[in-house]
CSV table of C-alpha atoms in Angstrom, one decimal:
chain,number,residue,atom,x,y,z
X,11,UNK,CA,0.0,0.0,0.0
X,12,UNK,CA,2.9,2.4,0.9
X,13,UNK,CA,4.5,1.7,-2.5
X,14,UNK,CA,1.2,2.4,-4.3
X,15,UNK,CA,0.8,5.7,-2.4
X,16,UNK,CA,4.4,6.6,-3.3
X,17,UNK,CA,3.9,5.9,-7.1
X,18,UNK,CA,0.8,8.1,-7.1
X,19,UNK,CA,2.8,10.8,-5.2
X,20,UNK,CA,5.6,10.7,-7.8
X,21,UNK,CA,3.2,10.6,-10.7
X,22,UNK,CA,1.4,13.7,-9.3
X,23,UNK,CA,4.7,15.4,-8.7
X,24,UNK,CA,5.9,14.7,-12.3
X,25,UNK,CA,2.6,15.9,-13.8
X,26,UNK,CA,2.7,19.0,-11.7
X,27,UNK,CA,6.4,19.6,-12.5
X,28,UNK,CA,6.1,19.3,-16.2
X,29,UNK,CA,5.7,23.0,-16.6
X,30,UNK,CA,7.2,24.4,-13.3
X,31,UNK,CA,10.5,26.3,-13.0
X,32,UNK,CA,13.7,25.2,-11.3
X,33,UNK,CA,12.7,26.9,-8.1
X,34,UNK,CA,9.5,24.9,-7.8
X,35,UNK,CA,11.1,21.5,-8.2
X,36,UNK,CA,11.6,19.6,-5.0
X,37,UNK,CA,13.5,16.4,-5.5
X,38,UNK,CA,14.1,16.4,-1.7
X,39,UNK,CA,10.4,15.9,-1.3
X,40,UNK,CA,10.5,12.9,-3.7
X,41,UNK,CA,13.5,11.4,-1.8
X,42,UNK,CA,11.8,11.8,1.5
X,43,UNK,CA,8.7,10.1,0.3
X,44,UNK,CA,10.5,7.2,-1.5
X,45,UNK,CA,10.3,4.1,0.7
X,46,UNK,CA,13.5,2.5,2.0
X,47,UNK,CA,15.1,0.3,-0.7
X,48,UNK,CA,12.8,1.9,-3.3
X,49,UNK,CA,13.7,3.4,-6.7
X,50,UNK,CA,13.2,7.0,-7.7
X,51,UNK,CA,13.5,7.8,-11.4
X,52,UNK,CA,14.0,11.5,-12.2
X,53,UNK,CA,12.8,13.2,-15.4
X,54,UNK,CA,14.8,14.9,-18.1
X,55,UNK,CA,14.9,18.3,-16.4
X,56,UNK,CA,16.8,20.4,-13.9
X,57,UNK,CA,16.1,19.8,-10.2
X,58,UNK,CA,17.2,21.9,-7.1
X,59,UNK,CA,20.1,20.4,-5.2
X,60,UNK,CA,21.5,20.6,-1.7
X,61,UNK,CA,20.0,17.2,-1.2
X,62,UNK,CA,20.4,14.9,1.9
X,63,UNK,CA,19.8,11.2,1.6
X,64,UNK,CA,19.2,9.5,4.9
X,65,UNK,CA,17.9,6.1,3.9
X,66,UNK,CA,18.9,3.3,1.4
X,67,UNK,CA,17.3,4.1,-1.9
X,68,UNK,CA,18.3,4.2,-5.6
X,69,UNK,CA,18.0,7.4,-7.6
X,70,UNK,CA,18.2,7.1,-11.4
X,71,UNK,CA,18.3,9.9,-13.9
X,72,UNK,CA,17.3,9.9,-17.5
X,73,UNK,CA,19.1,11.6,-20.4
X,74,UNK,CA,19.3,15.2,-19.5
X,75,UNK,CA,18.6,14.9,-15.7
X,76,UNK,CA,20.5,17.7,-13.8
X,77,UNK,CA,20.7,18.3,-10.1
X,78,UNK,CA,21.9,21.9,-9.6
X,79,UNK,CA,23.1,23.1,-6.2
X,80,UNK,CA,22.6,26.5,-4.7
X,81,UNK,CA,26.4,27.2,-4.7
X,82,UNK,CA,26.4,27.3,-0.9
X,83,UNK,CA,27.0,23.6,0.1
X,84,UNK,CA,27.2,20.0,-1.1
X,85,UNK,CA,24.9,19.3,-4.0
X,86,UNK,CA,24.2,15.8,-2.7
X,87,UNK,CA,25.0,14.5,0.8
X,88,UNK,CA,24.7,10.7,1.4
X,89,UNK,CA,24.4,9.7,5.1
X,90,UNK,CA,22.8,6.3,4.7
X,91,UNK,CA,24.3,3.0,3.6
X,92,UNK,CA,23.2,1.1,0.4
X,93,UNK,CA,22.4,4.3,-1.6
X,94,UNK,CA,22.8,4.2,-5.3
X,95,UNK,CA,22.9,7.3,-7.5
X,96,UNK,CA,23.3,7.0,-11.3
X,97,UNK,CA,22.8,8.8,-14.7
X,98,UNK,CA,22.7,12.3,-13.4
X,99,UNK,CA,24.6,15.6,-14.1
X,100,UNK,CA,25.6,17.3,-10.9
X,101,UNK,CA,26.8,20.9,-10.8
X,102,UNK,CA,27.1,24.2,-8.9
X,103,UNK,CA,28.3,23.2,-5.4
X,104,UNK,CA,30.0,25.6,-3.1
X,105,UNK,CA,33.5,26.7,-4.0
X,106,UNK,CA,34.1,28.3,-0.6
X,107,UNK,CA,37.4,27.6,1.3
X,108,UNK,CA,36.3,29.6,4.3
X,109,UNK,CA,34.4,26.7,5.9
X,110,UNK,CA,35.8,23.8,7.9
X,111,UNK,CA,33.6,21.5,5.7
X,112,UNK,CA,35.1,20.8,2.3
X,113,UNK,CA,32.2,20.9,-0.1
X,114,UNK,CA,31.6,18.5,-2.9
X,115,UNK,CA,29.3,17.5,-5.7
X,116,UNK,CA,28.6,14.3,-3.8
X,117,UNK,CA,29.7,13.9,-0.2
X,118,UNK,CA,29.5,10.3,1.2
X,119,UNK,CA,29.8,9.4,4.9
X,120,UNK,CA,28.1,6.0,4.7
X,121,UNK,CA,29.1,2.5,3.6
X,122,UNK,CA,28.1,0.4,0.5
X,123,UNK,CA,27.2,3.4,-1.7
X,124,UNK,CA,27.4,3.2,-5.5
X,125,UNK,CA,27.9,6.3,-7.7
X,126,UNK,CA,27.7,5.5,-11.4
X,127,UNK,CA,27.5,7.4,-14.7
X,128,UNK,CA,27.6,10.9,-13.1
X,129,UNK,CA,28.8,14.1,-14.6
X,130,UNK,CA,30.1,16.6,-12.0
X,131,UNK,CA,31.2,20.2,-12.8
X,132,UNK,CA,31.5,23.5,-10.9
X,133,UNK,CA,32.1,21.9,-7.5
X,134,UNK,CA,35.1,22.2,-5.1
X,135,UNK,CA,35.6,18.5,-4.8
X,136,UNK,CA,33.9,16.1,-7.2
X,137,UNK,CA,33.3,13.2,-4.9
X,138,UNK,CA,34.2,13.2,-1.2
X,139,UNK,CA,34.3,10.0,0.9
X,140,UNK,CA,35.1,10.2,4.6
X,141,UNK,CA,35.0,7.5,7.2
X,142,UNK,CA,33.4,5.1,4.7
X,143,UNK,CA,34.0,1.5,3.6
X,144,UNK,CA,33.0,-0.7,0.6
X,145,UNK,CA,31.9,2.0,-1.8
X,146,UNK,CA,32.1,2.2,-5.6
X,147,UNK,CA,32.6,5.2,-7.8
X,148,UNK,CA,32.4,4.2,-11.5
X,149,UNK,CA,32.2,5.9,-14.9
X,150,UNK,CA,32.0,9.3,-13.3
X,151,UNK,CA,33.2,12.3,-15.3
X,152,UNK,CA,34.6,15.2,-13.1
X,153,UNK,CA,35.8,18.4,-14.7
X,154,UNK,CA,37.4,21.2,-12.7
X,155,UNK,CA,38.2,24.8,-13.5
X,156,UNK,CA,41.8,24.3,-14.9
X,157,UNK,CA,45.2,23.4,-13.6
X,158,UNK,CA,46.3,27.0,-13.4
X,159,UNK,CA,44.1,27.7,-10.4
X,160,UNK,CA,45.1,24.6,-8.3
X,161,UNK,CA,45.0,26.5,-5.0
X,162,UNK,CA,41.4,27.5,-5.2
X,163,UNK,CA,39.8,24.1,-6.1
X,164,UNK,CA,39.7,20.7,-4.6
X,165,UNK,CA,40.2,17.1,-5.9
X,166,UNK,CA,38.3,15.0,-8.3
X,167,UNK,CA,37.8,12.2,-5.8
X,168,UNK,CA,38.9,12.6,-2.2
X,169,UNK,CA,39.2,9.7,0.2
X,170,UNK,CA,39.8,10.2,3.9
X,171,UNK,CA,39.8,7.2,6.2
X,172,UNK,CA,38.0,5.3,3.4
X,173,UNK,CA,38.8,1.6,2.8
X,174,UNK,CA,37.8,-1.1,0.3
X,175,UNK,CA,36.6,1.5,-2.3
X,176,UNK,CA,36.5,0.6,-6.0
X,177,UNK,CA,37.2,3.5,-8.4
X,178,UNK,CA,36.6,2.3,-12.0
X,179,UNK,CA,36.5,3.9,-15.4
X,180,UNK,CA,36.3,7.5,-14.2
X,181,UNK,CA,37.4,10.5,-16.3
X,182,UNK,CA,38.9,13.4,-14.3
X,183,UNK,CA,40.5,16.5,-15.5
X,184,UNK,CA,41.4,20.1,-14.6
X,185,UNK,CA,41.2,19.7,-10.8
X,186,UNK,CA,43.8,19.9,-8.1
X,187,UNK,CA,44.6,16.2,-7.7
X,188,UNK,CA,42.7,13.6,-9.7
X,189,UNK,CA,42.3,11.1,-6.9
X,190,UNK,CA,43.6,11.8,-3.4
X,191,UNK,CA,44.0,9.2,-0.7
X,192,UNK,CA,44.6,10.2,3.0
X,193,UNK,CA,44.8,7.5,5.6
X,194,UNK,CA,42.8,5.2,3.2
X,195,UNK,CA,43.8,1.5,2.9
X,196,UNK,CA,42.8,-1.4,0.7
X,197,UNK,CA,41.3,0.6,-2.2
X,198,UNK,CA,41.5,-0.2,-5.9
X,199,UNK,CA,41.6,2.2,-8.8
X,200,UNK,CA,41.2,0.7,-12.3
X,201,UNK,CA,40.9,2.1,-15.8
X,202,UNK,CA,40.6,5.7,-14.8
X,203,UNK,CA,41.7,8.5,-17.1
X,204,UNK,CA,43.3,11.6,-15.4
X,205,UNK,CA,44.7,14.6,-17.1
X,206,UNK,CA,45.6,18.3,-16.6
X,207,UNK,CA,45.9,18.1,-12.8
X,208,UNK,CA,48.6,18.7,-10.2
X,209,UNK,CA,49.0,15.0,-9.4
X,210,UNK,CA,46.9,12.4,-11.1
X,211,UNK,CA,47.0,10.2,-8.0
X,212,UNK,CA,48.1,11.4,-4.6
X,213,UNK,CA,48.7,8.9,-1.7
X,214,UNK,CA,49.4,10.1,1.8
X,215,UNK,CA,49.6,7.6,4.7
X,216,UNK,CA,47.6,5.1,2.7
X,217,UNK,CA,48.7,1.4,2.6
X,218,UNK,CA,47.9,-1.7,0.6
X,219,UNK,CA,46.2,0.0,-2.3
X,220,UNK,CA,46.3,-1.0,-5.9
X,221,UNK,CA,45.9,1.0,-9.1
X,222,UNK,CA,45.8,-0.9,-12.3
X,223,UNK,CA,45.3,0.0,-16.0
X,224,UNK,CA,45.0,3.7,-15.5
X,225,UNK,CA,46.0,6.4,-17.9
X,226,UNK,CA,47.8,9.6,-16.8
X,227,UNK,CA,48.3,12.3,-19.3
X,228,UNK,CA,49.7,15.9,-19.1
X,229,UNK,CA,49.6,16.3,-15.4
X,230,UNK,CA,52.4,18.0,-13.3
X,231,UNK,CA,52.9,14.6,-11.9
X,232,UNK,CA,51.3,11.2,-12.7
X,233,UNK,CA,51.2,9.5,-9.3
X,234,UNK,CA,52.7,10.9,-6.1
X,235,UNK,CA,53.1,8.2,-3.4
X,236,UNK,CA,54.1,9.7,-0.1
X,237,UNK,CA,54.5,8.0,3.3
X,238,UNK,CA,52.7,4.8,2.1
X,239,UNK,CA,53.5,1.1,2.0
X,240,UNK,CA,52.7,-2.0,0.0
X,241,UNK,CA,51.1,-0.4,-3.0
X,242,UNK,CA,50.7,-2.1,-6.4
X,243,UNK,CA,51.1,0.0,-9.6
X,244,UNK,CA,50.5,-2.3,-12.6
X,245,UNK,CA,49.7,-1.8,-16.3
X,246,UNK,CA,49.4,2.0,-16.1
X,247,UNK,CA,50.4,4.5,-18.7
X,248,UNK,CA,52.2,7.7,-17.7
X,249,UNK,CA,52.7,10.2,-20.6
X,250,UNK,CA,53.6,13.8,-21.3
X,251,UNK,CA,54.4,14.9,-17.7
X,252,UNK,CA,57.1,17.4,-18.8
X,253,UNK,CA,57.0,20.5,-16.6
X,254,UNK,CA,60.0,21.8,-14.8
X,255,UNK,CA,59.5,19.4,-11.8
X,256,UNK,CA,57.3,16.8,-13.5
X,257,UNK,CA,57.4,13.0,-13.1
X,258,UNK,CA,55.5,9.9,-14.1
X,259,UNK,CA,55.7,8.4,-10.6
X,260,UNK,CA,57.1,9.9,-7.4
X,261,UNK,CA,58.1,7.7,-4.4
X,262,UNK,CA,58.7,9.8,-1.3
X,263,UNK,CA,59.0,8.0,2.0
X,264,UNK,CA,57.4,4.9,0.3
X,265,UNK,CA,58.2,1.3,1.2
X,266,UNK,CA,57.5,-2.1,-0.4
X,267,UNK,CA,55.8,-0.6,-3.4
X,268,UNK,CA,55.6,-2.8,-6.5
X,269,UNK,CA,55.7,-1.0,-9.9
X,270,UNK,CA,55.4,-3.4,-12.8
X,271,UNK,CA,54.3,-3.5,-16.4
X,272,UNK,CA,53.8,0.2,-16.7
X,273,UNK,CA,54.6,2.5,-19.6
X,274,UNK,CA,56.5,5.8,-19.2
X,275,UNK,CA,56.5,7.9,-22.3
X,276,UNK,CA,57.9,11.4,-22.8
X,277,UNK,CA,58.0,12.5,-19.1
X,278,UNK,CA,60.6,14.8,-17.6
X,279,UNK,CA,61.3,11.9,-15.2
X,280,UNK,CA,59.7,8.5,-15.6
X,281,UNK,CA,60.2,7.5,-11.9
X,282,UNK,CA,61.6,9.8,-9.2
X,283,UNK,CA,62.6,8.1,-5.9
X,284,UNK,CA,63.6,9.9,-2.7
X,285,UNK,CA,63.8,8.8,0.9
X,286,UNK,CA,62.3,5.4,0.1
X,287,UNK,CA,63.2,1.8,1.0
X,288,UNK,CA,62.7,-1.6,-0.4
X,289,UNK,CA,60.6,-1.0,-3.6
X,290,UNK,CA,60.6,-3.2,-6.7
X,291,UNK,CA,60.5,-1.8,-10.2
X,292,UNK,CA,60.0,-4.6,-12.8
X,293,UNK,CA,59.0,-5.1,-16.4
X,294,UNK,CA,58.3,-1.4,-17.1
X,295,UNK,CA,59.0,0.4,-20.4
X,296,UNK,CA,60.8,3.8,-20.3
X,297,UNK,CA,60.6,5.4,-23.7
X,298,UNK,CA,61.7,8.9,-24.8
X,299,UNK,CA,61.8,10.4,-21.3
X,300,UNK,CA,64.4,13.0,-20.4
X,301,UNK,CA,65.4,10.9,-17.4
X,302,UNK,CA,64.2,7.4,-17.2
X,303,UNK,CA,64.7,6.9,-13.4
X,304,UNK,CA,66.1,9.4,-10.9
X,305,UNK,CA,67.4,8.1,-7.6
X,306,UNK,CA,68.5,10.3,-4.7
X,307,UNK,CA,71.0,9.1,-2.1
X,308,UNK,CA,68.2,8.5,0.4
X,309,UNK,CA,66.5,5.9,-1.9
X,310,UNK,CA,68.0,2.6,-0.7
X,311,UNK,CA,67.4,-1.1,-1.4
X,312,UNK,CA,65.5,-0.5,-4.6
X,313,UNK,CA,65.4,-3.4,-7.1
X,314,UNK,CA,65.2,-3.0,-10.8
X,315,UNK,CA,64.7,-6.0,-13.0
X,316,UNK,CA,63.4,-6.8,-16.6
X,317,UNK,CA,62.7,-3.1,-17.3
X,318,UNK,CA,63.3,-1.7,-20.8
X,319,UNK,CA,65.0,1.6,-21.4
X,320,UNK,CA,64.8,3.0,-24.9
X,321,UNK,CA,65.8,6.4,-26.3
X,322,UNK,CA,65.8,8.2,-23.0
X,323,UNK,CA,68.1,11.3,-22.9
X,324,UNK,CA,69.4,10.0,-19.6
X,325,UNK,CA,68.5,6.4,-18.7
X,326,UNK,CA,69.3,6.7,-15.0
X,327,UNK,CA,70.3,9.6,-12.8
X,328,UNK,CA,71.7,8.9,-9.3
X,329,UNK,CA,72.1,12.0,-7.2
X,330,UNK,CA,74.3,11.5,-4.2
X,331,UNK,CA,75.1,7.9,-4.9
X,332,UNK,CA,73.8,4.7,-3.4
X,333,UNK,CA,75.4,1.2,-3.4
X,334,UNK,CA,72.4,-0.6,-2.0
X,335,UNK,CA,70.2,-0.5,-5.1
X,336,UNK,CA,70.1,-3.6,-7.2
X,337,UNK,CA,69.9,-3.6,-11.0
X,338,UNK,CA,69.0,-7.3,-11.3
X,339,UNK,CA,67.0,-10.0,-9.6
X,340,UNK,CA,67.5,-13.8,-9.9
X,341,UNK,CA,70.1,-13.3,-12.6
X,342,UNK,CA,67.9,-11.0,-14.7
X,343,UNK,CA,68.8,-7.4,-15.3
X,344,UNK,CA,67.3,-4.9,-17.7
X,345,UNK,CA,67.1,-4.0,-21.4
X,346,UNK,CA,69.2,-0.9,-22.1
X,347,UNK,CA,68.6,-0.3,-25.8
X,348,UNK,CA,71.0,0.3,-28.6
X,349,UNK,CA,73.0,2.8,-26.6
X,350,UNK,CA,74.6,-0.1,-24.8
X,351,UNK,CA,75.6,-2.7,-27.4
X,352,UNK,CA,76.1,-6.2,-26.0
X,353,UNK,CA,77.4,-9.6,-27.0
X,354,UNK,CA,75.7,-12.8,-26.1
X,355,UNK,CA,78.0,-15.6,-27.2
X,356,UNK,CA,76.1,-18.4,-25.5
X,357,UNK,CA,72.7,-17.1,-26.6
X,358,UNK,CA,71.2,-17.2,-23.1
X,359,UNK,CA,69.6,-13.8,-23.4
X,360,UNK,CA,72.0,-12.3,-20.9
X,361,UNK,CA,74.8,-9.9,-22.0
X,362,UNK,CA,78.4,-11.3,-21.7
X,363,UNK,CA,79.6,-8.2,-19.8
X,364,UNK,CA,78.0,-5.8,-17.3
X,365,UNK,CA,76.5,-2.5,-18.4
X,366,UNK,CA,77.8,0.5,-16.7
X,367,UNK,CA,76.7,4.1,-17.1
X,368,UNK,CA,78.6,7.1,-15.8
X,369,UNK,CA,77.6,10.8,-15.8
X,370,UNK,CA,78.3,14.1,-14.2
X,371,UNK,CA,74.9,15.6,-14.8
X,372,UNK,CA,73.9,15.0,-11.2
X,373,UNK,CA,76.2,17.9,-10.2
X,374,UNK,CA,74.2,20.3,-12.3
X,375,UNK,CA,70.9,18.8,-11.0
X,376,UNK,CA,71.9,19.4,-7.4
X,377,UNK,CA,72.8,23.0,-8.1
X,378,UNK,CA,69.8,23.9,-10.3
X,379,UNK,CA,66.7,21.9,-11.1
X,380,UNK,CA,66.3,24.0,-14.3
X,381,UNK,CA,69.0,21.7,-15.8
X,382,UNK,CA,66.2,19.2,-16.7
X,383,UNK,CA,64.9,21.7,-19.3
X,384,UNK,CA,68.2,21.7,-21.1
X,385,UNK,CA,69.0,18.0,-21.3
X,386,UNK,CA,68.5,18.1,-25.1
X,387,UNK,CA,70.9,21.1,-25.4
X,388,UNK,CA,74.3,20.5,-27.2
X,389,UNK,CA,75.8,22.3,-24.2
X,390,UNK,CA,74.9,19.3,-22.0
X,391,UNK,CA,76.6,16.9,-24.3
X,392,UNK,CA,79.7,19.0,-24.3
X,393,UNK,CA,79.6,19.2,-20.5
X,394,UNK,CA,79.4,15.4,-20.3
X,395,UNK,CA,82.3,14.9,-22.8
X,396,UNK,CA,84.5,17.3,-20.9
X,397,UNK,CA,83.8,15.5,-17.6
X,398,UNK,CA,84.4,12.2,-19.3
X,399,UNK,CA,87.8,13.4,-20.6
X,400,UNK,CA,88.9,14.5,-17.2
X,401,UNK,CA,87.5,11.4,-15.4
X,402,UNK,CA,85.1,13.4,-13.3
X,403,UNK,CA,82.0,11.3,-13.9
X,404,UNK,CA,80.4,9.1,-11.4
X,405,UNK,CA,78.8,5.7,-11.7
X,406,UNK,CA,75.0,5.9,-12.1
X,407,UNK,CA,74.4,2.2,-12.2
X,408,UNK,CA,75.9,-1.2,-13.0
X,409,UNK,CA,73.8,-4.0,-14.4
X,410,UNK,CA,75.7,-7.3,-14.1
X,411,UNK,CA,73.1,-9.3,-16.0
X,412,UNK,CA,71.8,-7.0,-18.8
X,413,UNK,CA,69.2,-8.5,-21.0
X,414,UNK,CA,69.6,-8.8,-24.7
X,415,UNK,CA,66.7,-7.2,-26.5
X,416,UNK,CA,65.1,-9.7,-28.8
X,417,UNK,CA,62.6,-8.5,-31.4
X,418,UNK,CA,59.5,-10.6,-31.7
X,419,UNK,CA,59.9,-13.2,-34.5
X,420,UNK,CA,57.3,-15.1,-36.4
X,421,UNK,CA,57.2,-18.8,-35.6
X,422,UNK,CA,58.8,-21.1,-38.2
X,423,UNK,CA,55.4,-22.4,-39.3
X,424,UNK,CA,54.2,-18.9,-40.0
X,425,UNK,CA,57.3,-18.1,-42.0
X,426,UNK,CA,56.8,-21.3,-44.1
X,427,UNK,CA,53.2,-20.4,-44.7
X,428,UNK,CA,54.1,-16.9,-45.9
X,429,UNK,CA,56.8,-18.3,-48.2
X,430,UNK,CA,54.4,-20.8,-49.6
X,431,UNK,CA,51.8,-18.1,-50.3
X,432,UNK,CA,54.4,-16.0,-52.1
X,433,UNK,CA,55.4,-19.0,-54.2
X,434,UNK,CA,51.7,-19.7,-55.1
X,435,UNK,CA,51.2,-16.1,-56.0
X,436,UNK,CA,54.3,-16.1,-58.2
X,437,UNK,CA,53.2,-19.2,-60.1
X,438,UNK,CA,49.7,-17.8,-60.6
X,439,UNK,CA,51.0,-14.5,-62.0
X,440,UNK,CA,53.3,-16.4,-64.5
X,441,UNK,CA,50.4,-18.5,-65.7
X,442,UNK,CA,48.2,-15.3,-66.3
X,443,UNK,CA,50.9,-13.8,-68.4
X,444,UNK,CA,51.1,-16.9,-70.6
X,445,UNK,CA,47.4,-16.8,-71.1
């Protein structure tokens, strides 16, 4: 009976709202009169925001559904578990920084909440999750106001004391940080696209997280991992982070982080490691970066194995020196490209002699970080040659088991088939000419 009354209420509200203005729409009324675990479907129109959801319900929009805030608070606040919101455009939250509350398009303080297919604009934070567990944010598009006004806007998705959250397929751009984790453990970020931010991902005091298959493009930094442990970074793409202090991945006071099967392309620095211990970097590709990997003296016990370094201006930069970092594991080092020709007499895939790389550039880097911007300059090449001539270079790395780069070859069966097809084609053409 209650559901029947609710359906009549919604039908009446829709009929009455077909010709009313924005100010007359009250989606809060519809929410309050939706039974627990019920479904509320909104029409193709603009509704007033600043909504508060205090019971488990599902709210679905249709094409063109918009919830517009007053510009003075959160557009939607979710305080109940098992709430689901999907297919809605959300805009015009408060941008004020003078309040202790950080406003958002959607603020979540409950568990088991699902946000799906939302479009969030003109809000301080896009999605804000605090003291929550087991939530999902998927296929949400969040657009900020531009990377040039970082200080006056929030993050795309902000997690504080939030655990077991799934962040899947979101598109975030032009905010401060794409996804920010503070004191948030056991979360997973997959297949997100983040661009034009300060940091695509920003971890602080957050452990046992994983981010897999994400794309980071044209940020000041791809992923900044600070004071965090046991993270997994796998199958991500970091490209075009080329500002004066840019990087694909930063490890700062990070421990036991696994970075594997990622692609680093045209970054100022692919990976930058400082004051970090016991991380493993394996099976990554570093291509056309100015510096492939930069290690400071406080970065100790790092392990590099089965990575590929191709056409980077500087493959590895060690600033301050460290003898505890390992450039191979279980007898497998790294691919170093054509800049380091190798012999492999016994054809075991391991070079017959170690690869050593020396440089004096670290001295310039220590004195002035603007040196990064001139790594392509002929003056840098002259500087390196002069230091090499006077034996003033330092060892950047030594890989005792360098890998021989082997281009992928067709199986013999495929080669035989291709030759057979060519022969048949040749015979057929000769017969045509005779006819």
